[in-house]
Short mmCIF file of C-alpha atoms in Angstrom, two decimals:
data_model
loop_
_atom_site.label_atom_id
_atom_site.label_comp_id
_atom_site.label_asym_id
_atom_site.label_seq_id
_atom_site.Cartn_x
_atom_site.Cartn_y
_atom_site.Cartn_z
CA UNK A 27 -40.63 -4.47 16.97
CA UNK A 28 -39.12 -7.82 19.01
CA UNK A 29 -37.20 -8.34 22.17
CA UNK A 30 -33.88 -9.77 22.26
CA UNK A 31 -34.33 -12.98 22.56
CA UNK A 32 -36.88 -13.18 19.09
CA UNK A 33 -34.68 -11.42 17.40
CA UNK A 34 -31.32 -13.24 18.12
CA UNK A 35 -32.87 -16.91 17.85
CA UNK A 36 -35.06 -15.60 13.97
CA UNK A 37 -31.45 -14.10 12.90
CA UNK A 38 -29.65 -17.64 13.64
CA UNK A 39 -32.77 -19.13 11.56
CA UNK A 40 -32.89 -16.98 8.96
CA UNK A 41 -28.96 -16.98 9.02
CA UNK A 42 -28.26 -20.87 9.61
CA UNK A 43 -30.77 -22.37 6.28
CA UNK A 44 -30.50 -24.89 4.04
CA UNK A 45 -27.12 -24.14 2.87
CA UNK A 46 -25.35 -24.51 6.06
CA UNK A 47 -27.81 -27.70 7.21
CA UNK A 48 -27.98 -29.57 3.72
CA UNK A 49 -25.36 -27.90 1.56
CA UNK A 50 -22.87 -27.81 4.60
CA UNK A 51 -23.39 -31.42 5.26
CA UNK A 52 -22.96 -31.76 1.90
CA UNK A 53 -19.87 -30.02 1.72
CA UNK A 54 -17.95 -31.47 4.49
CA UNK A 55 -18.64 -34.85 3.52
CA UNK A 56 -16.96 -34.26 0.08
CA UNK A 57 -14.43 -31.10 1.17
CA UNK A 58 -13.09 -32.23 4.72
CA UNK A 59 -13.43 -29.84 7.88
CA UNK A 60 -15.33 -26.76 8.26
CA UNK A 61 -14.98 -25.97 11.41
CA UNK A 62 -13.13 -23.21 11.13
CA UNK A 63 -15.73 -21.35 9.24
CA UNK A 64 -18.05 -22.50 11.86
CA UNK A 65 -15.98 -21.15 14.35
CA UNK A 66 -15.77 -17.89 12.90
CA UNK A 67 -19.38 -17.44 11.95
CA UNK A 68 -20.77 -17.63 15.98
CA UNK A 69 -18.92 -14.78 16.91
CA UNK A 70 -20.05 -12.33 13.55
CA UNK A 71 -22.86 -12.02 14.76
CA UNK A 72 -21.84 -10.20 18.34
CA UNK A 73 -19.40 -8.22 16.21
CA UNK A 74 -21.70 -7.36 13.67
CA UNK A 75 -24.25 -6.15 16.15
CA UNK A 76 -21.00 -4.37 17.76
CA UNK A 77 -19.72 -2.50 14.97
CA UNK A 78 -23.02 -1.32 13.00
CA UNK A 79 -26.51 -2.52 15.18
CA UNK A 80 -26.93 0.73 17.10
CA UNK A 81 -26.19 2.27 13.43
CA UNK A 82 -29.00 0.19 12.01
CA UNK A 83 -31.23 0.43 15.00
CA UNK A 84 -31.07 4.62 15.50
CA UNK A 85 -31.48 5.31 12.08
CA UNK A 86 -34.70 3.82 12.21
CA UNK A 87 -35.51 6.51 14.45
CA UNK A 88 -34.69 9.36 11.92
CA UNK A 89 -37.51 8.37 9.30
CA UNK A 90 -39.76 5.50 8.52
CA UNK A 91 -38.05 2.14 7.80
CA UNK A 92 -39.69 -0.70 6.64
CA UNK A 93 -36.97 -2.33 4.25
CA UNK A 94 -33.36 -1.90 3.34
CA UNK A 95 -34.01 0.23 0.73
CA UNK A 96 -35.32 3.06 3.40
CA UNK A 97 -31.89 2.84 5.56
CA UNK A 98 -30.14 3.63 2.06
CA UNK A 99 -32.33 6.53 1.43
CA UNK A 100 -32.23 7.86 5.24
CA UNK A 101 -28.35 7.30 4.84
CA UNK A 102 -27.81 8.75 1.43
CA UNK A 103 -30.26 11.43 1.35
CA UNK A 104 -32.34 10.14 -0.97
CA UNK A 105 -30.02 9.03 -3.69
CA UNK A 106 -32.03 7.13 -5.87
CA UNK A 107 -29.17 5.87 -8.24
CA UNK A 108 -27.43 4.43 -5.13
CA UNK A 109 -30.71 2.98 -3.49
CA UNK A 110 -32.02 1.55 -7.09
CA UNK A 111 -28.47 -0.33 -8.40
CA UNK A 112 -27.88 -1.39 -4.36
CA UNK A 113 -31.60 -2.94 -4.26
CA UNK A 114 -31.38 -4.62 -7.73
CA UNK A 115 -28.36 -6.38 -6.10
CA UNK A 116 -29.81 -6.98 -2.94
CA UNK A 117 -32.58 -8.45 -4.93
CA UNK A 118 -30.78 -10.78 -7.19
CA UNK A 119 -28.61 -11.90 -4.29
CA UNK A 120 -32.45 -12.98 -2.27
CA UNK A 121 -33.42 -14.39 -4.90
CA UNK A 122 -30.50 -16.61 -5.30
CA UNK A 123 -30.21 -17.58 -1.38
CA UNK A 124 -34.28 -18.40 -1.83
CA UNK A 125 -33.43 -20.42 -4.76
CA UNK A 126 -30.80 -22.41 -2.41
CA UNK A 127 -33.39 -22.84 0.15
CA UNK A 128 -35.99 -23.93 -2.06
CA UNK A 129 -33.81 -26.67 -3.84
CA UNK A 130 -32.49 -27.86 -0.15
CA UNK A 131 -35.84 -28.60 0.91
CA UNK A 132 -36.50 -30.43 -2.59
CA UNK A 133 -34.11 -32.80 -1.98
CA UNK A 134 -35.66 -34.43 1.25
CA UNK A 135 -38.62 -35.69 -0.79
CA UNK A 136 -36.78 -36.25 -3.49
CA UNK A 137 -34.51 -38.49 -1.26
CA UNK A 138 -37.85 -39.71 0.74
CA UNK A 139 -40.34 -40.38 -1.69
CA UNK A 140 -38.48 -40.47 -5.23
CA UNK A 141 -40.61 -37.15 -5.99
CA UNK A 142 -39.32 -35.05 -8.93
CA UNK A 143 -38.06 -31.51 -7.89
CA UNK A 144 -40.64 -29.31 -9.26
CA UNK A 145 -43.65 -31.23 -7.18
CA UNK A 146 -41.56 -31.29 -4.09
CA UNK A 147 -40.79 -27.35 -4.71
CA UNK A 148 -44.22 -26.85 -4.91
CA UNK A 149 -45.61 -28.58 -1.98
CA UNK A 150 -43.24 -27.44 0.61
CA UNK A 151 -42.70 -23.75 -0.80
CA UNK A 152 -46.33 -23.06 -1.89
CA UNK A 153 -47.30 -23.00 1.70
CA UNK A 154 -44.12 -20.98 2.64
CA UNK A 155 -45.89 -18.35 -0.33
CA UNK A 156 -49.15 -18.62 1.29
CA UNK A 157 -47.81 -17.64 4.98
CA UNK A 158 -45.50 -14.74 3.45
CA UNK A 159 -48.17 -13.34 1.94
CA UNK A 160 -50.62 -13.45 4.41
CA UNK A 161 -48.63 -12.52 7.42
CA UNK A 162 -45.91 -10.77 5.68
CA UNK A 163 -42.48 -9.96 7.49
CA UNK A 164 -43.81 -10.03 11.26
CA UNK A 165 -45.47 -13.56 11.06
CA UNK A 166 -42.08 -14.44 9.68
CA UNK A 167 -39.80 -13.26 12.74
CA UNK A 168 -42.26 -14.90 14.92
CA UNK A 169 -41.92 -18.13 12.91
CA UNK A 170 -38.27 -18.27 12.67
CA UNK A 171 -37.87 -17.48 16.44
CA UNK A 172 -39.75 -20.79 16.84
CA UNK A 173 -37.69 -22.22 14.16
CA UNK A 174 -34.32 -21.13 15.54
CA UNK A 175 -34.71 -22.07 19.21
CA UNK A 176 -35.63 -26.02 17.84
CA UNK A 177 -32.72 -25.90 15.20
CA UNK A 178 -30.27 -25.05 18.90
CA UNK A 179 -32.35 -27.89 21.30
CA UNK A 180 -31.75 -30.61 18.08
CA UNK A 181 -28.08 -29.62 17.73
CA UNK A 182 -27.55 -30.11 21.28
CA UNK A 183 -28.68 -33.99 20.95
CA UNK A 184 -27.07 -34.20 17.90
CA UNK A 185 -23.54 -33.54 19.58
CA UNK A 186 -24.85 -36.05 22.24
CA UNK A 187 -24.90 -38.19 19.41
CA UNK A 188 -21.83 -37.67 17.60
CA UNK A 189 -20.06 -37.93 20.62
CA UNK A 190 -21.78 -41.10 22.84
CA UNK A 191 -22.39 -43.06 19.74
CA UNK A 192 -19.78 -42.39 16.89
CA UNK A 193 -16.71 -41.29 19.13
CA UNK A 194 -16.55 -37.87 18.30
CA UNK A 195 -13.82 -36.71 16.34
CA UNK A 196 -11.16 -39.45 16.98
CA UNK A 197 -13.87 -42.26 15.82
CA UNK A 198 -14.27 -40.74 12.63
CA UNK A 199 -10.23 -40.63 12.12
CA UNK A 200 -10.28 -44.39 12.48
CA UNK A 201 -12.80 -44.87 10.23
CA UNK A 202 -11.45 -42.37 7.54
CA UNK A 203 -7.27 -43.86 8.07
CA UNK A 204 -8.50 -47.80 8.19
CA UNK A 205 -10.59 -47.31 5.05
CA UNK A 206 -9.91 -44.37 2.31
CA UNK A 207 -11.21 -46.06 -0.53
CA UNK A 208 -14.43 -47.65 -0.05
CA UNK A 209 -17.18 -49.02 -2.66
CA UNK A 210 -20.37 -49.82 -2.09
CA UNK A 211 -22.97 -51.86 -3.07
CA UNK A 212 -24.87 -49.13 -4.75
CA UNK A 213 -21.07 -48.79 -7.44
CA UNK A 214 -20.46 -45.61 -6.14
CA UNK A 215 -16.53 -45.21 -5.17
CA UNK A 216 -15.48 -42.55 -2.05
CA UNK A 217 -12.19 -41.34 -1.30
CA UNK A 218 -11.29 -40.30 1.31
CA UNK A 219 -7.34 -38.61 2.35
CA UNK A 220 -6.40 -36.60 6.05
CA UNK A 221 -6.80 -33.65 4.54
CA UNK A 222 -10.31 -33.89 5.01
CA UNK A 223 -9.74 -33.69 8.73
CA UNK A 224 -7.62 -30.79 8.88
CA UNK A 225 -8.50 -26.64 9.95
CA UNK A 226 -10.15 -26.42 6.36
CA UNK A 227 -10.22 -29.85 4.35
CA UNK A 228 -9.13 -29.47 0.76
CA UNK A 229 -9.47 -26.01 0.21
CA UNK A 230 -6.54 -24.09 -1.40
CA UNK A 231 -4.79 -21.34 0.39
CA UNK A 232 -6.49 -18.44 -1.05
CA UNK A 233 -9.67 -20.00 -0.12
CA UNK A 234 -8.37 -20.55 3.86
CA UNK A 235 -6.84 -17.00 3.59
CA UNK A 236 -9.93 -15.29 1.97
CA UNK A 237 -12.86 -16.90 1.54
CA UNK A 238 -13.43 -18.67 5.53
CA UNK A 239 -12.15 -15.10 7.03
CA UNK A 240 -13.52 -12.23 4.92
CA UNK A 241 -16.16 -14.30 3.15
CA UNK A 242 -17.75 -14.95 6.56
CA UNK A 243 -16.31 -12.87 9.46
CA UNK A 244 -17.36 -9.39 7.37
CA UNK A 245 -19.74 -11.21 5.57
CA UNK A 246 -22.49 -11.76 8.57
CA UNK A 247 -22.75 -8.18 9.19
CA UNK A 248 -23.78 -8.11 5.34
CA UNK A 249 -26.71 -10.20 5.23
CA UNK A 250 -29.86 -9.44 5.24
CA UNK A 251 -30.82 -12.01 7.99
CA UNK A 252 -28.40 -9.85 10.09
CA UNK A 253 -29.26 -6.03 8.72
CA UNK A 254 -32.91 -6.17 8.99
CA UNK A 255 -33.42 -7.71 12.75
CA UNK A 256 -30.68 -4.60 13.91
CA UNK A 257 -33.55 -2.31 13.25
CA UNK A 258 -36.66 -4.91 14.19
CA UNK A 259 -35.91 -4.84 17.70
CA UNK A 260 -37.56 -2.91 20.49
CA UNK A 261 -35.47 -1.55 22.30
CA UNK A 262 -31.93 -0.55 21.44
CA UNK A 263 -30.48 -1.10 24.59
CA UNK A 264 -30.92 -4.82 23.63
CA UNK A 265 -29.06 -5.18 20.89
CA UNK A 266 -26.02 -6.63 23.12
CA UNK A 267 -28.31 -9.47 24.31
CA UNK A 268 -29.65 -9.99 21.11
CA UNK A 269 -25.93 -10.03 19.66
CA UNK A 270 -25.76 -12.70 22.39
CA UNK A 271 -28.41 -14.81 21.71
CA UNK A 272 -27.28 -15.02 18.17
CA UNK A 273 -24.26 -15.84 18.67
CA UNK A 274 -24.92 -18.85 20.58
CA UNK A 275 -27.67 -19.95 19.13
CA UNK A 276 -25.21 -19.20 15.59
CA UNK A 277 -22.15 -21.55 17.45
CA UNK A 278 -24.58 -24.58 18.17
CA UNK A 279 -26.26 -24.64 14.81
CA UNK A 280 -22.72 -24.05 12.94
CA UNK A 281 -21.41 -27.05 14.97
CA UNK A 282 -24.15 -29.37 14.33
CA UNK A 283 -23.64 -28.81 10.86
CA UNK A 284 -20.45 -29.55 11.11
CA UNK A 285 -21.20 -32.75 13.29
CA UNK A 286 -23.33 -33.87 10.65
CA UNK A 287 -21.18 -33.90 7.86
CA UNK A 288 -18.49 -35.86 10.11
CA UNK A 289 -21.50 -38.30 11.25
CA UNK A 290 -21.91 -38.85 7.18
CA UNK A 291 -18.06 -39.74 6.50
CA UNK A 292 -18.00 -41.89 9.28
CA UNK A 293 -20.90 -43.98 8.73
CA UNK A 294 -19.82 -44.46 4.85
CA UNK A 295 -16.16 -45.02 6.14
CA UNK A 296 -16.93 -47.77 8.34
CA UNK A 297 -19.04 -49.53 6.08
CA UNK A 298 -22.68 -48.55 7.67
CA UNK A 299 -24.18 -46.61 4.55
CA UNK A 300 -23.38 -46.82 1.03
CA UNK A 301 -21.43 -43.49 -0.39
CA UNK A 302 -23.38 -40.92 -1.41
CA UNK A 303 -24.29 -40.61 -5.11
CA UNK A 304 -26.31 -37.58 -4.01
CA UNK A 305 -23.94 -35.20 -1.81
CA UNK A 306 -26.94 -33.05 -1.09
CA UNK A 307 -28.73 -35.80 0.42
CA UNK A 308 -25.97 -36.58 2.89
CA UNK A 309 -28.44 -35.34 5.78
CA UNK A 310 -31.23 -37.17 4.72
CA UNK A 311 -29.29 -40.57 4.95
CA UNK A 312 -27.64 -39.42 8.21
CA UNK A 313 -31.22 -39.14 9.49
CA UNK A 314 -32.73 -42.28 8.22
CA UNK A 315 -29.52 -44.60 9.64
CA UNK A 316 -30.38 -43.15 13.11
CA UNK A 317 -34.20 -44.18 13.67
CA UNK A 318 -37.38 -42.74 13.55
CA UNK A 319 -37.03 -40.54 16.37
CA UNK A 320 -33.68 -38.90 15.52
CA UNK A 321 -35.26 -38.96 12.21
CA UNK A 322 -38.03 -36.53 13.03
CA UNK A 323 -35.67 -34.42 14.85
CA UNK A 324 -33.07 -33.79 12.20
CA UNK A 325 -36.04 -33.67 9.39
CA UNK A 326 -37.44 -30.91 11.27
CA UNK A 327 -34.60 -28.79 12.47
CA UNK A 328 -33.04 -28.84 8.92
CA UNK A 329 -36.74 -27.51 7.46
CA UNK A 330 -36.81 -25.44 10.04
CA UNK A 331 -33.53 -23.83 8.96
CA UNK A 332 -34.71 -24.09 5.08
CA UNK A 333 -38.25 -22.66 5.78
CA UNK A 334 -37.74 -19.77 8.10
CA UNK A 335 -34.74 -18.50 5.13
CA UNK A 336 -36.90 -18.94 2.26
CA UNK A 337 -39.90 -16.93 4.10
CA UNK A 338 -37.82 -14.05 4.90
CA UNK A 339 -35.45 -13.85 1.75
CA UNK A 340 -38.91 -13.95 -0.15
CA UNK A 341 -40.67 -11.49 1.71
CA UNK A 342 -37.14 -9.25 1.29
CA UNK A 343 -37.07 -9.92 -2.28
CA UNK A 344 -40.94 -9.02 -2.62
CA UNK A 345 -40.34 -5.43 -0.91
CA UNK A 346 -37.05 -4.54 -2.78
CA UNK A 347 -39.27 -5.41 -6.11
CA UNK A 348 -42.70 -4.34 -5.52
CA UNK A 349 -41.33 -0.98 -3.09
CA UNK A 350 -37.98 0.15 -3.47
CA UNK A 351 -36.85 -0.36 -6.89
CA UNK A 352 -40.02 1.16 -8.33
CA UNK A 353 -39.74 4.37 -5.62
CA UNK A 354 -36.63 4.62 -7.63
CA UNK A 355 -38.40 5.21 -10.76
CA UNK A 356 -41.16 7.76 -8.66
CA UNK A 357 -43.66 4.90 -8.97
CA UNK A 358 -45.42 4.84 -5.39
CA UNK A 359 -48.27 2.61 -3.46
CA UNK A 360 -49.68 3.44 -0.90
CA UNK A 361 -51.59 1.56 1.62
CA UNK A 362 -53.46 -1.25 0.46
CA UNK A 363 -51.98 -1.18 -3.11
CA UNK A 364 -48.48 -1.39 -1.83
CA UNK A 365 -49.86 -4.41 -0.05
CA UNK A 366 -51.50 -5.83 -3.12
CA UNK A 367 -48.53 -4.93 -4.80
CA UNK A 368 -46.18 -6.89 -2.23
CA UNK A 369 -48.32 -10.33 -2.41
CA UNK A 370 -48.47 -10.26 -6.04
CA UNK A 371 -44.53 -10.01 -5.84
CA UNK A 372 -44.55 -12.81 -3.61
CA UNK A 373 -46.69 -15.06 -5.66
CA UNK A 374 -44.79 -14.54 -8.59
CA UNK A 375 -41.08 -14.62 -6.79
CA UNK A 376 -42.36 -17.88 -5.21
CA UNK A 377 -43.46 -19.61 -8.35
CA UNK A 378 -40.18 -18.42 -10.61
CA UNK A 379 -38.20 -19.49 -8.05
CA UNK A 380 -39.77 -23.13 -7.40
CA UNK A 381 -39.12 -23.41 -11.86
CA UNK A 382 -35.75 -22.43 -11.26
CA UNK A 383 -34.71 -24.29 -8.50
CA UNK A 384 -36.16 -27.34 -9.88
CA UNK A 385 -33.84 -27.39 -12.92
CA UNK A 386 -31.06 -26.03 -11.56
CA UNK A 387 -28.37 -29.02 -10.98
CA UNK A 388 -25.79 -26.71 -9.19
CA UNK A 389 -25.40 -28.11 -5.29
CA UNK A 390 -27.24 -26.37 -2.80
CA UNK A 391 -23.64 -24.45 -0.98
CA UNK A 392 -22.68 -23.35 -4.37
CA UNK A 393 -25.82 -21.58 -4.69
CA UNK A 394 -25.75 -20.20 -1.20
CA UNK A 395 -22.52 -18.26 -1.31
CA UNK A 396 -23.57 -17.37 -4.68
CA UNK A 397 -26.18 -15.63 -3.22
CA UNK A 398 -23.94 -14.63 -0.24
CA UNK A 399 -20.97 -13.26 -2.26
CA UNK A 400 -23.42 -11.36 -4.53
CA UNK A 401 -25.23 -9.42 -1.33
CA UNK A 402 -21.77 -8.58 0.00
CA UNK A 403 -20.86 -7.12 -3.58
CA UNK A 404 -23.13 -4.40 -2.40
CA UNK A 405 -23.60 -4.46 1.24
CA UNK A 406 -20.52 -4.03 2.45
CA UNK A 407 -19.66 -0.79 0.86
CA UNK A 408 -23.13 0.72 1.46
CA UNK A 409 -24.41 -0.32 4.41
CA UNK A 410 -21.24 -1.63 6.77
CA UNK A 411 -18.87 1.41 5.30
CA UNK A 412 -21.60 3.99 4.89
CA UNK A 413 -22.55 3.00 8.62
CA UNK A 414 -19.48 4.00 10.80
CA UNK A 415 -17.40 6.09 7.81
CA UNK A 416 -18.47 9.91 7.95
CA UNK A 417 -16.85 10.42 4.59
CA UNK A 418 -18.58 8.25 2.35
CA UNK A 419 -19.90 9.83 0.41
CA UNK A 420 -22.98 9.86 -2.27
CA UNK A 421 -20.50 9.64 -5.29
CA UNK A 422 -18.52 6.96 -3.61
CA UNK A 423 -21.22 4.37 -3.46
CA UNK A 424 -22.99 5.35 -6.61
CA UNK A 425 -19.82 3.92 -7.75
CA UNK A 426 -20.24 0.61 -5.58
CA UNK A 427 -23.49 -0.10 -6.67
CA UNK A 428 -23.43 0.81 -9.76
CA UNK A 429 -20.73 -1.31 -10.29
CA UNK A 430 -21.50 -3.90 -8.42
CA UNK A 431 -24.49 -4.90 -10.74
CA UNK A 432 -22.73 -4.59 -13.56
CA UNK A 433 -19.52 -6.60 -12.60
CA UNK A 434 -21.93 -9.53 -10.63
CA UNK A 435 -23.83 -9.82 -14.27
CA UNK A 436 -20.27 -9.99 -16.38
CA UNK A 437 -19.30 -12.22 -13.59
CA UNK A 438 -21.79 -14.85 -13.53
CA UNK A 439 -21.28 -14.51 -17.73
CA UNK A 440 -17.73 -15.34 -17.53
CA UNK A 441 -18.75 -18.31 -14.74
CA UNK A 442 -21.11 -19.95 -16.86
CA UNK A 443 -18.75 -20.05 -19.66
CA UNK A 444 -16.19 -22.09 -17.81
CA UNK A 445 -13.67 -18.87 -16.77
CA UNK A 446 -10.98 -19.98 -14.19
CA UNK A 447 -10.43 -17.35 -11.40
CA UNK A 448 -7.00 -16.51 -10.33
CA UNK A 449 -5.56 -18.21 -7.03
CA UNK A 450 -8.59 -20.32 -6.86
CA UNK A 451 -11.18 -18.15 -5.39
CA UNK A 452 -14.69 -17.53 -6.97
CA UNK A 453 -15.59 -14.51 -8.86
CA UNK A 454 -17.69 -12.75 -5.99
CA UNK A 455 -14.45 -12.36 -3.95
CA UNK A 456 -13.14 -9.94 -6.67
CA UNK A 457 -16.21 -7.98 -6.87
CA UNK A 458 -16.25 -7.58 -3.42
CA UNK A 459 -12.63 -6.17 -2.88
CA UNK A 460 -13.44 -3.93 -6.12
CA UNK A 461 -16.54 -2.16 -5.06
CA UNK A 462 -15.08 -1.62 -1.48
CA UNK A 463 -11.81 -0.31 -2.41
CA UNK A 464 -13.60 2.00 -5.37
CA UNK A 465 -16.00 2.75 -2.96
CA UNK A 466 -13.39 4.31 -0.46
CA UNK A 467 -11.60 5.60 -3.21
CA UNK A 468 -13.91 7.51 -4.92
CA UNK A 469 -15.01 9.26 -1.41
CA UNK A 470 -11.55 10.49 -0.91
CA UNK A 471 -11.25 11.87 -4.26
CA UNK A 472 -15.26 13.29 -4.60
CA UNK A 473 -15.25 14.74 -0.77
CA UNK A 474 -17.66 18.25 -0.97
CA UNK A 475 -18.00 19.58 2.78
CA UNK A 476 -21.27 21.37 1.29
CA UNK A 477 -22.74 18.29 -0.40
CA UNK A 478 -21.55 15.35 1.78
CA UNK A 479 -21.93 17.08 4.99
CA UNK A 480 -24.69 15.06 7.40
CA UNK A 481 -26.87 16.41 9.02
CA UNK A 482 -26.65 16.49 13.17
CA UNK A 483 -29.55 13.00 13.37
CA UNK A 484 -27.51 11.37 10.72
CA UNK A 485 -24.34 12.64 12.09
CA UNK A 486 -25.13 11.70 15.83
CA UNK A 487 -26.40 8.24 14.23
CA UNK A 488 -23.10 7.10 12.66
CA UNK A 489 -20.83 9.11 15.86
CA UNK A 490 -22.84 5.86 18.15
#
């Protein structure tokens, strides 16, 4: 258990990783303005802690909870269907986002040294496996508190920065409208149009309508990084401040990320780096063009971000594996062997995902809200619904979970063979709206007063 403060600054840590830092960067250097999404994304958190913390934190209080998979259980009264289809889910989705983190981090020495993937995966991630596994989840709050409160101090210079040395916002318009073509010596060709500096770059309108406003504003409260601090802190009359804290700490991060990516076009529109033939290593040149000092401080904010993610999405993908799914099938540790149990689960997440991540090509944000959309597939319904909806009942989110894994896999088929989704949004959006609407659905049509009736704790719980 953690005060506010610890838990606020490890959620924006946890929360901010390499996909915002490096994929971000990445993104807004190629796809135009974000800030928008950034925008939105500071103040999830405080409504996230608003609309389902004191949920997350009291339940805690009704039984023992050391993972996800227990609040589902508490919530559901044991359903194992629902708890074993919503932690496969959960557990795909980790162990894409740790994927993402581990393939951010791979590209600074790639960038750095000219290091293939797979050694770079393994130096910086087989110390992240040692740490997890020796000081499991409460070394890693403490670690991405640290983490968290450096990733806010270096965005605050790095606005300094944008601002007192590249003009902000209006410098990088001058750059971008005096040259929108520009080659450089390296051959590679960028393009760059005023869309790029709009409310949300070159996105279409089903994307602005959908995926910057549902995808993120709901989608905070369905994280991970957000569900498992609610019931880590101490004291529940914190959870405001620790709302708070993360949302600040959430707004500066979000907007040096954003800064960053600017800082990129400018320097390549202006004629002051060469375009990128890496997009992913847009921070990584950013950093070098500004000296060694500025250097070390982006370099170590933006592993920060990437190290403090991939410890806790491995240590949540360890417990759903090595705990919850297998309760699901009455197979139970206890003690010491559900400790062995959990660091052998780490070891071998940690090494699969290092192999994977090194021969994935896929850029780092397109694996992060693949691993985003593909949480909130399952989340939302169960956990945000479940949370503050009396009648949702057992049958209900059997059906969201259940589905939910099978319609991610068919998904993810379809993707890799080259499907085009309607109105240009990616496949997770449709899962999502499917599993939520079923899920509400199938509780108005299944309601049982005997069977779905809670109990007064659970009832008092979700009544907060």
């Amino acid at each position: 258990m953690f005060g506010p403060l610890i838990t606020g600054l490890s959620s924006t840590a946890a929360m901010v990783s390499g996909m915002i830092m490096v994929g971000g960067t990445a993104g807004i250097y190629l796809n135009g303005n974000a800030l928008s999404l950034s925008a939105f994304l500071s103040c999830c958190f405080t409504a996230a802690y608003i609309f389902i913390g004191k949920r997350m934190r009291a339940i805690a209080e009704i039984g023992p909870v050391t993972s996800l998979g227990d609040i589902i259980a508490l919530r559901y009264k044991g359903n194992r269907v629902i708890k074993g289809f919503a932690c496969a889910v959960i557990f795909i989705g980790c162990f894409a986002y740790l994927i993402t983190q581990i393939a951010a981090g791979a590209s600074l020495f790639s960038f750095l040294f000219g290091w293939p993937s797979l050694l770079t995966s393994g130096v910086i991630f087989g110390v992240v496996i040692l740490y997890v596994m020796i000081g499991g989840e409460s070394a890693g709050i403490l670690s991405q508190a640290f983490q968290g409160a450096l990733i806010v101090i270096v965005g605050i210079i790095l606005c300094a920065v944008f601002f007192g040395r590249f003009g902000g916002f209006s410098g990088v318009m001058e750059a971008v409208a005096a040259n929108p073509t520009i080659t450089g010596s390296n051959g590679v060709t960028a393009n760059f149009s005023p869309r790029l500096l709009n409310a949300f770059g070159t996105d279409t309108l089903g994307a602005k309508a959908n995926t910057w406003i549902l995808f993120s504003f709901v989608g905070v409260a369905c994280q991970p990084a957000t569900l498992t601090r609610m019931y880590a802190i101490k004291e529940p009359r914190d959870l405001p401040y620790a709302g708070l804290v993360a949302a600040i700490a959430q707004g500066i991060a979000c907007f040096a990320a954003t800064i960053l990516g600017f800082s990129v076009m400018y320097l390549v529109a202006a004629g002051e780096i060469n375009p990128l033939a890496v997009a992913d290593e847009a921070v990584w040149h950013l950093a070098d063009y500004l000296g060694s000092v500025m250097n070390i401080l982006i370099v170590a904010s933006v592993m920060a971000a990437i190290i403090s993610s991939a410890s806790m999405y491995l240590s949540i993908s360890a417990s759903m594996l090595s705990k919850d799914i297998l309760s699901c099938f009455r197979i139970h540790f206890k003690d010491q062997k559900q400790i062995r149990a959990y660091r052998i689960a780490i070891g071998v997440l940690g090494i699969i995902g290092i192999i994977v991540a090194s021969t994935n090509s896929e850029m780092v944000i397109t694996l992060g809200f693949l691993g985003w959309g593909t949480l909130m597939t399952v989340t939302l319904p169960v956990f945000v619904i479940g949370m503050v909806w009396k009648r949702a009942t057992q049958k209900g989110m059997m059906f969201a979970a259940v589905s939910a894994f099978i319609l991610n896999i068919i998904a993810l088929a379809l993707n890799q063979r080259g499907f085009v989704w309607p109105a240009g949004l990616p496949w997770y959006m449709y899962v999502i709206c499917f599993t939520t609407a079923g899920s509400i659905l199938v509780s108005f049509l299944t309601y049982d007063e005997k069977k779905d009736c809670l109990d007064k704790k659970l009832e008092a719980v979700i009544d907060l």
